[in-house]
Coordinates of C-alpha atoms and ligand atoms in Angstrom, one line a residue:
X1 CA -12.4 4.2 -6.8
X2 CA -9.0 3.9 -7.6
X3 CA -8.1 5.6 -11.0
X4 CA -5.3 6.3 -12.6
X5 CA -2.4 5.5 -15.4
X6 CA -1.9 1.6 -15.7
X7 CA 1.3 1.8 -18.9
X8 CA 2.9 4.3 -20.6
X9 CA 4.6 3.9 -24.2
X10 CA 6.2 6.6 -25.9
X11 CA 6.9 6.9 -29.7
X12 CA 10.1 9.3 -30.5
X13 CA 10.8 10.0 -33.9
X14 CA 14.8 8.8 -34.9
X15 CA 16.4 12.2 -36.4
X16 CA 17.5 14.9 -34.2
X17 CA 19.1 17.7 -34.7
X18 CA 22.3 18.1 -32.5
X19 CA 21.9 21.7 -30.2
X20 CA 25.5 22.8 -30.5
X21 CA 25.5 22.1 -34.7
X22 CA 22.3 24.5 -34.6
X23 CA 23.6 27.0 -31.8
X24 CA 26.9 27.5 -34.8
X25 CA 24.5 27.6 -37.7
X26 CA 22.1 30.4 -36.1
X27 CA 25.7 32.2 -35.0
X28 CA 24.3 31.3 -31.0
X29 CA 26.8 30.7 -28.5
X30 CA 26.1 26.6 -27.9
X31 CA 26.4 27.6 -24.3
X32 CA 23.2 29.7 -24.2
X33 CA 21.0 26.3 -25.2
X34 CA 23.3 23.9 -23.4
X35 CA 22.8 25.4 -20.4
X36 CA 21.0 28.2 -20.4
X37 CA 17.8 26.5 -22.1
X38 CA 18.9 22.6 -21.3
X39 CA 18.6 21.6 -24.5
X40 CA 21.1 18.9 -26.0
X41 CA 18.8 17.3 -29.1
X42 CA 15.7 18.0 -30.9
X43 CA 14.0 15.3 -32.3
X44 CA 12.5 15.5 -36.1
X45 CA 9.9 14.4 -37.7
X46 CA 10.7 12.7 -41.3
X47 CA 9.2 13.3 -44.2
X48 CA 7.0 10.9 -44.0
X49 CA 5.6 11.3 -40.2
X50 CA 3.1 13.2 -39.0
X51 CA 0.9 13.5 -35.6
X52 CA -1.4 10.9 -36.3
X53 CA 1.1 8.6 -37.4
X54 CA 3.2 9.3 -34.4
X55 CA 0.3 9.1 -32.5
X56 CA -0.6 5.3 -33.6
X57 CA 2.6 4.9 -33.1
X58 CA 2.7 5.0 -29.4
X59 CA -0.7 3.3 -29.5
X60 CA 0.6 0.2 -30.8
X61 CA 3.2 -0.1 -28.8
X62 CA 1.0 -0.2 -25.6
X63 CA -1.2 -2.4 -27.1
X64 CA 1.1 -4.8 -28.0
X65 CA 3.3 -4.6 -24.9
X66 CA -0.1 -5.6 -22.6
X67 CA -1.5 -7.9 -25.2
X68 CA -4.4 -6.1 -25.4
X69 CA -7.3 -6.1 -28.0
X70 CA -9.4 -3.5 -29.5
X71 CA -12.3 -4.7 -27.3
X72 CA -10.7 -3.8 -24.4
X73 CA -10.7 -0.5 -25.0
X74 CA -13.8 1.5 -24.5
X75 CA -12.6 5.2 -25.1
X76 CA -9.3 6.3 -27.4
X77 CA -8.5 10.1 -26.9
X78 CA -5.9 11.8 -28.4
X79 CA -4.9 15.3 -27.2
X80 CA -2.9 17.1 -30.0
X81 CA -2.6 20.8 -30.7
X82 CA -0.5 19.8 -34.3
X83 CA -4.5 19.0 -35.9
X84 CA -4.3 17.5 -39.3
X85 CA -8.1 19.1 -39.7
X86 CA -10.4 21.2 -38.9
X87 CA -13.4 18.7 -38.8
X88 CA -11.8 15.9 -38.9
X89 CA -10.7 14.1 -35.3
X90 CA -7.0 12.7 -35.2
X91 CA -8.0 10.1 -33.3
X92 CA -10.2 9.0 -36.4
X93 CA -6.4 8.2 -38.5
X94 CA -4.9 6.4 -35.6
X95 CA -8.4 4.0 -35.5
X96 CA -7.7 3.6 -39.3
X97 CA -4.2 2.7 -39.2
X98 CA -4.8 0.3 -36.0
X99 CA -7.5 -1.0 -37.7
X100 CA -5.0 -1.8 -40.4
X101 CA -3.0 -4.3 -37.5
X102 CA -6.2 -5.2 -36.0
X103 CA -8.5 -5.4 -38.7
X104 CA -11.2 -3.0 -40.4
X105 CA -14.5 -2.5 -37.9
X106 CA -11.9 -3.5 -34.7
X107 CA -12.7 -0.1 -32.9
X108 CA -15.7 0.6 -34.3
X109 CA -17.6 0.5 -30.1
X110 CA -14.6 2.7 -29.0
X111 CA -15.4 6.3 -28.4
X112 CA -13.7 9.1 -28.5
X113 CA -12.4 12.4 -29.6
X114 CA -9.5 14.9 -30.4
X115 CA -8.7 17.2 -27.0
X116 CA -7.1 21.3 -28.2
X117 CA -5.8 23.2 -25.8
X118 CA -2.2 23.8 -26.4
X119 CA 0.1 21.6 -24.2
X120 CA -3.0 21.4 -21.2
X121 CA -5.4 19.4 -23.4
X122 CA -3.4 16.0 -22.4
X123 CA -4.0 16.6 -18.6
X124 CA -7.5 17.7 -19.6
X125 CA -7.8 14.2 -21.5
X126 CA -6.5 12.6 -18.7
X127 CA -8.8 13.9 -15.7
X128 CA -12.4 13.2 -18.0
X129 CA -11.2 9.9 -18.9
X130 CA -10.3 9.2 -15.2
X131 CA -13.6 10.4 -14.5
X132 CA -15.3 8.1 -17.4
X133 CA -13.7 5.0 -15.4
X134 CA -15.0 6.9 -11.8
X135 CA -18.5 7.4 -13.0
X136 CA -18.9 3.4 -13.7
X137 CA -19.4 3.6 -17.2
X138 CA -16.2 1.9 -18.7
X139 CA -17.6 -1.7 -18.1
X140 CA -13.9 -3.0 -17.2
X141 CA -12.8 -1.6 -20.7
X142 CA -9.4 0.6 -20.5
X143 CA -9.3 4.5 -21.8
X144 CA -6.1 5.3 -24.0
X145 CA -5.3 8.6 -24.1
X146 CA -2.8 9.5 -26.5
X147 CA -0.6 12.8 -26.2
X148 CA 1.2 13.8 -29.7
X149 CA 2.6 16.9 -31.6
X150 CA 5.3 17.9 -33.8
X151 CA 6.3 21.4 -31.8
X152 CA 7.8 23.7 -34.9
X153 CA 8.7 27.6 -35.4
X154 CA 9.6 29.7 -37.9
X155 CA 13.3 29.2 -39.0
X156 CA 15.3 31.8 -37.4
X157 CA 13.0 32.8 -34.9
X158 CA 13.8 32.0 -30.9
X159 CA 11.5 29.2 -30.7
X160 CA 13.5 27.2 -33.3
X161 CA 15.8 25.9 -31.1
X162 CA 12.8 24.6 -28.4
X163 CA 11.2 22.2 -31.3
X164 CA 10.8 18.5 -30.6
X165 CA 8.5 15.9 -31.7
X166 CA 7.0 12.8 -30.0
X167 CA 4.1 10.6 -28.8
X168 CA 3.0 9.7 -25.8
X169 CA 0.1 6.8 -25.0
X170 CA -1.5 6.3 -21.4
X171 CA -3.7 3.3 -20.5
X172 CA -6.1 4.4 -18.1
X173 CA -8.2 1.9 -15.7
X174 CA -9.7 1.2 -12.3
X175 CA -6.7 -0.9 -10.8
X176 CA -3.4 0.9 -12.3
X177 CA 0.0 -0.7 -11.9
X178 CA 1.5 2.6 -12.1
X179 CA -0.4 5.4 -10.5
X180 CA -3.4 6.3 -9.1
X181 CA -4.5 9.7 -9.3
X182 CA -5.7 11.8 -6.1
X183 CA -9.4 12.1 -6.1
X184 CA -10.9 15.5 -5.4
X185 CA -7.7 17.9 -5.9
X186 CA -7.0 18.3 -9.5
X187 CA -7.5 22.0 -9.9
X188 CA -7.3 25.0 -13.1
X189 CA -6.9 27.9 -13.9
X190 CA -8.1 29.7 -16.9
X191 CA -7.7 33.0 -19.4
X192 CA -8.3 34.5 -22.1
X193 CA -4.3 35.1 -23.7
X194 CA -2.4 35.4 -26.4
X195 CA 1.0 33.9 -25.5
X196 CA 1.5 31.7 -27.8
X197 CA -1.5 30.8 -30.8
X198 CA -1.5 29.4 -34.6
X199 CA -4.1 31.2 -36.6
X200 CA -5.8 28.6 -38.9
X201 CA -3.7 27.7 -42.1
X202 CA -0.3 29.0 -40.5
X203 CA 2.3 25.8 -39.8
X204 CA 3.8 27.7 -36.8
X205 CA 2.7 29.4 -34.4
X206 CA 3.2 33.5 -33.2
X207 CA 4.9 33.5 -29.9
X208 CA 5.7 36.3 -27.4
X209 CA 8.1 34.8 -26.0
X210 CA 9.4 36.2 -22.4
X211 CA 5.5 37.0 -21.8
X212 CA 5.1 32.7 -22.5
X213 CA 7.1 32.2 -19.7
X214 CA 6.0 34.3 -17.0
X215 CA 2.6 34.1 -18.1
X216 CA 3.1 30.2 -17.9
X217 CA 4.7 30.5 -13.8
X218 CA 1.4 32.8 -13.0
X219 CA -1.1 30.3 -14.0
X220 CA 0.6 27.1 -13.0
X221 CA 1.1 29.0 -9.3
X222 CA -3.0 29.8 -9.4
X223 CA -4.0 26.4 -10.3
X224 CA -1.6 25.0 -7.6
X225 CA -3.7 27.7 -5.4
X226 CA -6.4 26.0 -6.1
X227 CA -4.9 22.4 -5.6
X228 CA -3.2 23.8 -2.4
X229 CA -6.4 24.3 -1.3
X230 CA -8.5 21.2 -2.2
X231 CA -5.8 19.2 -0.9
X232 CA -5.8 20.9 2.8
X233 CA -9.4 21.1 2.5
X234 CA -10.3 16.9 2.1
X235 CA -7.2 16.0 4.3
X236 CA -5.4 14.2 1.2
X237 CA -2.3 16.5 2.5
X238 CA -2.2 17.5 6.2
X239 CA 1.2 20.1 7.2
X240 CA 2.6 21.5 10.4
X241 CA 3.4 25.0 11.5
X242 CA 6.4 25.9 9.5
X243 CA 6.0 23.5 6.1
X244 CA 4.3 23.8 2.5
X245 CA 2.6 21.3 0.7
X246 CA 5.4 21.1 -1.0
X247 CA 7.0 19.3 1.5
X248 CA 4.6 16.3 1.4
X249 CA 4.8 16.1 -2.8
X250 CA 7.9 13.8 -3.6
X251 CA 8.3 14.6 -6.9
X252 CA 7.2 17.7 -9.4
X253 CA 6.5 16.9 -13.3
X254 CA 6.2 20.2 -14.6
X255 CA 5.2 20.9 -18.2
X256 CA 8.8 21.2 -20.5
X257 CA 8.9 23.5 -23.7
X258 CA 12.4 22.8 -22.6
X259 CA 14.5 21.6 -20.1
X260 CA 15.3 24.7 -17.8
X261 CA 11.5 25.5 -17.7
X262 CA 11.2 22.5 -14.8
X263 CA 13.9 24.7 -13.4
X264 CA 12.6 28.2 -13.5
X265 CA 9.1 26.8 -12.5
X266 CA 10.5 25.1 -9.4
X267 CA 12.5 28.3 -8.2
X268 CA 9.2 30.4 -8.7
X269 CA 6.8 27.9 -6.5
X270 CA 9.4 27.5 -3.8
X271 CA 9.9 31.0 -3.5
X272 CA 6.1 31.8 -3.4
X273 CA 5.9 29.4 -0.6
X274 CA 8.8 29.6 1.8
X275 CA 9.4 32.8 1.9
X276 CA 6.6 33.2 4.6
X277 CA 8.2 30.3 6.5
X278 CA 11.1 30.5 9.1
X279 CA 13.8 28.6 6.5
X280 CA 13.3 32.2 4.5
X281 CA 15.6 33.7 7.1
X282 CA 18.4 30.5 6.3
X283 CA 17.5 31.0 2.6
X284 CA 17.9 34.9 2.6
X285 CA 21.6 34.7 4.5
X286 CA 22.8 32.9 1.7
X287 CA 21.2 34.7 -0.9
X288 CA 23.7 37.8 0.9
X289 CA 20.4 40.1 -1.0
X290 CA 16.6 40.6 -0.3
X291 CA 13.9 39.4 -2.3
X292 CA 13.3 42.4 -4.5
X293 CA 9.6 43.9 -5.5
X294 CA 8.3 45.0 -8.9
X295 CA 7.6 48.6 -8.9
X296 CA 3.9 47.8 -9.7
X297 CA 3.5 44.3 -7.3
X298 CA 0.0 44.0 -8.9
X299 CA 1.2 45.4 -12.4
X300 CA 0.2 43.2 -15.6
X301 CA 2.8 40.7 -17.2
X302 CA 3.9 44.3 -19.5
X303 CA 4.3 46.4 -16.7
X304 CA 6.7 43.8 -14.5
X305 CA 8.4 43.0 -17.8
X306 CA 9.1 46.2 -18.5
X307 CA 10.6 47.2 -14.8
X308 CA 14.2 46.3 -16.2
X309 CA 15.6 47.5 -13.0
X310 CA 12.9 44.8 -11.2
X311 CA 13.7 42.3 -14.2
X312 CA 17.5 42.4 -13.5
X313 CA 17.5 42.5 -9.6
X314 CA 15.1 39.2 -9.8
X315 CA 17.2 37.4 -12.0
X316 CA 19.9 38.2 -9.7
X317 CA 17.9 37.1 -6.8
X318 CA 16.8 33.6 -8.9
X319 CA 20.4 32.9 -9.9
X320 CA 21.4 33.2 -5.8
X321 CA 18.1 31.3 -4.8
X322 CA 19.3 28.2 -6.9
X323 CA 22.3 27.7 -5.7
X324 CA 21.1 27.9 -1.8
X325 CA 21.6 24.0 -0.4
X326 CA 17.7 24.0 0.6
X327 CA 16.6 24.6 -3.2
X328 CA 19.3 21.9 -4.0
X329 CA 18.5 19.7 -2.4
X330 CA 14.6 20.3 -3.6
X331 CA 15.5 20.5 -6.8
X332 CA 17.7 17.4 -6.9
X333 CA 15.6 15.2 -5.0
X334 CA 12.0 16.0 -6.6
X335 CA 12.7 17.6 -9.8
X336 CA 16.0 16.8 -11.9
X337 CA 14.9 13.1 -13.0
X338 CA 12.1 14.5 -15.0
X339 CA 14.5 16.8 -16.9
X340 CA 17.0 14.2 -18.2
X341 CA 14.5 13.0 -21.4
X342 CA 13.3 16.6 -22.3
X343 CA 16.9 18.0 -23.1
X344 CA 17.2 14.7 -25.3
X345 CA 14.3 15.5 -26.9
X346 CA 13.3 18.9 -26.9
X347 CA 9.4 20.2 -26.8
X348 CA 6.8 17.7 -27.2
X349 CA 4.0 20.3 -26.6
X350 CA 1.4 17.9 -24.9
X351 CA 3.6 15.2 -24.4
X352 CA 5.9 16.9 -22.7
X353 CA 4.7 17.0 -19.2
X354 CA 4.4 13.1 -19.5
X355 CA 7.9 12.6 -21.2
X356 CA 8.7 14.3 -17.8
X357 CA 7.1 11.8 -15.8
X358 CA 8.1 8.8 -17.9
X359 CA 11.9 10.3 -17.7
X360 CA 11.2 10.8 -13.8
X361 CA 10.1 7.2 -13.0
X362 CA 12.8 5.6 -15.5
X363 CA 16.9 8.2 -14.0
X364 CA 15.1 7.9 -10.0
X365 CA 14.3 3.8 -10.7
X366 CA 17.7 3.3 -12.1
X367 CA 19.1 5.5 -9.1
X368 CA 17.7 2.5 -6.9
X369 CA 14.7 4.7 -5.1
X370 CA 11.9 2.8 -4.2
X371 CA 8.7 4.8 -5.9
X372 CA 6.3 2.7 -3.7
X373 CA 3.7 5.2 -2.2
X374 CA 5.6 8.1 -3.4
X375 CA 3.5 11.2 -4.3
X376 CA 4.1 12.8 -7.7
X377 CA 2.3 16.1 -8.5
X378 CA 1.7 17.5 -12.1
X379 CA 2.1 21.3 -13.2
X380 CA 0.1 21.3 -16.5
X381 CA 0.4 24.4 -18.6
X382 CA -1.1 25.3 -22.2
X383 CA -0.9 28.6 -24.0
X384 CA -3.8 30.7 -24.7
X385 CA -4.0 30.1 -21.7
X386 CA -4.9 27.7 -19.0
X387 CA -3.1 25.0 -16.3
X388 CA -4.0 21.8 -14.0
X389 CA -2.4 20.8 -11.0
X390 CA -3.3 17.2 -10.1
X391 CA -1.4 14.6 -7.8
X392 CA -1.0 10.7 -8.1
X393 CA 0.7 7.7 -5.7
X394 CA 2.7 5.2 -7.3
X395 CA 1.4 2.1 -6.9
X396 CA 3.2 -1.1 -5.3
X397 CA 2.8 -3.1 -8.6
X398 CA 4.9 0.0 -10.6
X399 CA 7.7 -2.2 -10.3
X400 CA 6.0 -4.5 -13.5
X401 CA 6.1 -1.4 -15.5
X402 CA 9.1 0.7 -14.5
X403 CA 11.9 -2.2 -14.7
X404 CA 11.7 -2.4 -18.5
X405 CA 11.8 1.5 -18.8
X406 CA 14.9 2.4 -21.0
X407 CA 14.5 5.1 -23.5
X408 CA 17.6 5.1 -25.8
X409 CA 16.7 1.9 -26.2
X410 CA 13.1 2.7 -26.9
X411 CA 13.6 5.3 -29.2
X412 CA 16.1 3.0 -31.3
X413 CA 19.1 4.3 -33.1
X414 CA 19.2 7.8 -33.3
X415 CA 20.5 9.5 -36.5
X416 CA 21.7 13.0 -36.7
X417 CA 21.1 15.4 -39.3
X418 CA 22.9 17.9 -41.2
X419 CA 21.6 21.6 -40.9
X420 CA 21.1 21.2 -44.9
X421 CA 18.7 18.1 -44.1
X422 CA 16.8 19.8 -41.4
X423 CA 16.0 22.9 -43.4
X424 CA 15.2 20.6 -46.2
X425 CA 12.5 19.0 -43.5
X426 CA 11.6 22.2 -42.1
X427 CA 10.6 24.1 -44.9
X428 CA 8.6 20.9 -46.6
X429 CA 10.8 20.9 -49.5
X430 CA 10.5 16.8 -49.8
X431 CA 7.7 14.6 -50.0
X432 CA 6.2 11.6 -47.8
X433 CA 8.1 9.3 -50.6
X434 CA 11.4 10.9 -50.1
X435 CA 12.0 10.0 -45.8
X436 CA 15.4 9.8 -45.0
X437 CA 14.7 6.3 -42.6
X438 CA 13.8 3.1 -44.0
X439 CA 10.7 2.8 -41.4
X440 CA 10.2 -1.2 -39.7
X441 CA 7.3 -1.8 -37.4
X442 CA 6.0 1.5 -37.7
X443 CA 3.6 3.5 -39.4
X444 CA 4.3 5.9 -41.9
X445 CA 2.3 8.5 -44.1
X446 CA 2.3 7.3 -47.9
X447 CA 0.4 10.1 -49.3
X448 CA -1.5 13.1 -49.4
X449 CA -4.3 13.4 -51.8
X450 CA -4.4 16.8 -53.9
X451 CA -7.6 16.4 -56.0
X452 CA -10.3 18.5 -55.5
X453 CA -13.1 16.2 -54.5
X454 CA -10.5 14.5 -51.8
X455 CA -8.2 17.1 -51.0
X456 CA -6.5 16.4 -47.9
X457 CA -7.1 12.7 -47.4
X458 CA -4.1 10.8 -45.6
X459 CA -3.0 7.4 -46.8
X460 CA -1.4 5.6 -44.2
X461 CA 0.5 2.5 -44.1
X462 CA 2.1 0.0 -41.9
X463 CA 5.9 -0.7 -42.6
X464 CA 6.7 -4.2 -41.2
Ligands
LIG1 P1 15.6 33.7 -25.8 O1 15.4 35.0 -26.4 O2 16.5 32.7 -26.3 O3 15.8 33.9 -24.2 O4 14.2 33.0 -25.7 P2 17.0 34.5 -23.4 O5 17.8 35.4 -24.1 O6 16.3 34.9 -22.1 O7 17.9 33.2 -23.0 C1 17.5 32.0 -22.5 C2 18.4 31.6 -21.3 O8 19.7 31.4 -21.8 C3 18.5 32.6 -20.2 O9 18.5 31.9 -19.0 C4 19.8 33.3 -20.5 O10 20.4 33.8 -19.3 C5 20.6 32.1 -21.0 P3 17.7 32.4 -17.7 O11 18.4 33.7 -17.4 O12 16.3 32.6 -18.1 O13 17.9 31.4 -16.7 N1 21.8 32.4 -21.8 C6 23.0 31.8 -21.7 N2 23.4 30.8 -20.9 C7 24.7 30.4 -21.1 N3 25.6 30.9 -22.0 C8 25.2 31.9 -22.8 C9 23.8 32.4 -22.7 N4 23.1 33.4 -23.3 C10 21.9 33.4 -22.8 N5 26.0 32.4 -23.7 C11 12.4 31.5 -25.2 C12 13.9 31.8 -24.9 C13 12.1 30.2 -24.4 C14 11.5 32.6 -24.8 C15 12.3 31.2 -26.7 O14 13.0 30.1 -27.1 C16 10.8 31.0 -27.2 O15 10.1 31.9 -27.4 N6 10.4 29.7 -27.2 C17 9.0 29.3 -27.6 C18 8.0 29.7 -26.5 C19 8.2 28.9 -25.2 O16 8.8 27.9 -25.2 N7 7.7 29.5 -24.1 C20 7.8 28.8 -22.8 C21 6.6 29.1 -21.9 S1 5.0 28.9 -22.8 C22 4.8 27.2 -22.9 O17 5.4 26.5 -22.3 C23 3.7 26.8 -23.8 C24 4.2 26.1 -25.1 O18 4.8 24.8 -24.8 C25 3.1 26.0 -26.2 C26 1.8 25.4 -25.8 O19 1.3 25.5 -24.7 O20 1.2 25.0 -26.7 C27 5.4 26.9 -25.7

């Protein structure tokens, strides 16, 4: 059965935070985010957003965009790792303020739940709701499955400058416009880590940074294994002597905490699987320097880390990789439209892989490429830790969607804040009451109850 994403609507919040005011403020050279993380903006959540509002948000809008009504819609997920609640779902507040558009009881047959796995639980999300529609039990109704999260560190820290905030809603059914997903091949990989985590009660989360990223390149490349393998395995992909899989994917949406992660991602795939092919020898003259070795080749994420000499020679060897014309042309052809959005946005945590594909089908539509049949494939990480690799074709209809992509003008006017108003935001200093934006057509948190016997209840309302 042909499954897969039918719309996509995204939901942006309008204050950013300009990288180069922030790089001065933290006494960083604004080169070393500019380009050496790719990051331009961060958007920031008001005072008065939150993920569930951001969430219902993105909701709306692809409701309203395909005139659909709550009946139509038989499942509404919402993968998050920003949780409002320990018990309580976040896909329960986005019912409740739909319900407040569509009327109370609207959603009341719609299942659902809230998806936690870091910045995987989307992807996750994605492939059971795929496989709700497969299994025959959707009777015609659509899945939504809604990817949000407000991605904040500690001020001061090195994560601060990869925050970002966003929604991200995906209308799942049995005859997409968009994309249908490969049946058979989405594959995961799994561990038990401690990358990146938020300890209940803490607002941000504890990060080991340079072990994040590598750890992040080693499970995407096992889960692609996996897909590599599946894929060869049921035929979906068949290659000659001398070519990778990767050869037969036209475009790569890799997961973004920011922009030059696509990048470093890309170099470490391509890498692993052409330098057993003869364009190594091409590649290699280029380079002018061999591949080098880790001391320890089957040493843990430490012990690599910790061979500075290894460390060194391989950022060397990266550096000369990416500038060879066959990883140029890779990269430019199936990877740099899906950056574009990211460093305009910054880290999206679950949303981000998708803003990827959303920015992807949006800079290579506008470039005039024809997406028809094109194959995208998906590298899905989450701390903690655990990836997916899945694929999808773009669908002749794709057109419908893709033509009326324009983000600027989806996010609306964007308004930059002082590092005085940012800190203000970050360190929860004003209230819902005091937002900086007047909100239209959106909703907005009113409230926060403090009494004991309704602590922690949300009041949400709709801001025509
Ligand atoms: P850092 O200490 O800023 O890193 O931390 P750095 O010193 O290595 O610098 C970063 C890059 O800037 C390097 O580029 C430098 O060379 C370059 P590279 O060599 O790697 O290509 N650079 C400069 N370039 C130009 N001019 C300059 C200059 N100086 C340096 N003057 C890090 C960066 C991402 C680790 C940090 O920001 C962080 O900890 N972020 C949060 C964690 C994170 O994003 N991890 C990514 C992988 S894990 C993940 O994706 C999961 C996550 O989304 C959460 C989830 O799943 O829920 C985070």
């Amino acid at each position: 059965m042909a499954v897969g994403i039918d719309d996509i609507a995204l939901f942006i919040p309008r204050l950013f935070v300009d990288s180069a005011d922030f790089a001065m403020a933290r006494g960083l050279d604004p080169a070393k985010l500019k380009q050496g993380l790719g990051i331009s903006k961060m958007a920031i959540v008001d005072t008065n957003q939150d993920p569930a509002c951001l969430a219902a948000n993105a909701c709306l809008k692809l409701m309203q965009r395909n005139n659909l009504s709550p009946h139509e819609v038989g499942r509404l997920y919402v993968a998050t790792e920003s949780a409002l609640d320990e018990s309580k779902a976040l896909n329960s507040y986005v019912i409740g303020m739909l319900e407040q558009v569509y009327g109370d009881g609207s959603f009341e047959h719609c299942g659902g739940i809230e998806c936690k796995f870091a910045c995987v639980s989307g992807s996750y999300a994605l492939y059971d709701n795929a496989n709700w529609i497969r299994a025959g039990e959707s009777e015609g109704k659509y899945a939504i499955v809604v990817v949000s999260d407000i991605a904040k560190y500690d001020m001061g820290s090195s994560g601060e400058y990869t925050q970002g905030a966003g929604a991200i809603a995906m209308l799942l059914n049995d005859n997409p416009r968009l994309m249908q997903f490969d049946p058979k091949v989405t594959s995961t990989s799994i561990k038990n880590e401690y990358d990146f985590y938020r300890p209940f009660g803490k607002e941000t989360p504890i990060v080991h940074g340079q072990y994040s990223n590598l750890l992040y390149l080693i499970q995407v490349k096992k889960a692609f294994e996996a897909y590599k393998k599946k894929a060869l395995e049921t035929g979906l992909i068949k290659i000659r002597d001398g070519e990778t899989i990767l050869d037969h994917i036209d475009y790569l949406c890799m997961h973004l905490p920011y922009s030059n992660m696509g990048k470093k991602a890309l170099s470490y795939l391509l890498r692993r699987e052409w330098r057993n092919l003869p364009r190594w020898k091409r590649i290699i003259e280029q380079t002018g320097m061999e591949e080098p070795v880790p001391k320890d080749p089957r040493g843990t994420i430490e012990s690599i880390l910790a061979d500075e000499e290894y460390m060194a020679k391989d950022h060397e060897f990266t550096k000369l990789f990416t500038r060879t014309k066959e990883y140029q042309a890779f990269y430019e052809d199936k990877l740099a439209s899906s950056l574009i959005a990211s460093s305009m946005i910054g880290n999206l945590y679950t949303a981000s892989l998708y803003l990827g594909f959303r920015s992807c089908l949006e800079f290579e539509f506008q470039k005039g490429v024809d997406l028809e049949g094109k194959r995208f494939g998906f590298g899905s990480y989450g701390s903690g830790s655990s990836a997916m690799v899945f694929s999808g074709i773009i669908q002749p209809t794709y057109k419908e969607i893709v033509k009326n992509m324009n983000l600027e003008a989806e996010i609306g006017e964007r308004i930059k804040l002082s590092l005085h108003d940012y800190e203000e935001i970050h360190e929860n200093r004003r209230a819902p009451s005091q937002s900086l934006l007047d909100p239209k057509n959106e909703f907005v948190l009113v409230g926060i109850e403090n009494s004991p016997e309704s602590k922690g209840e949300r009041k949400y309302a709709f801001c025509q």
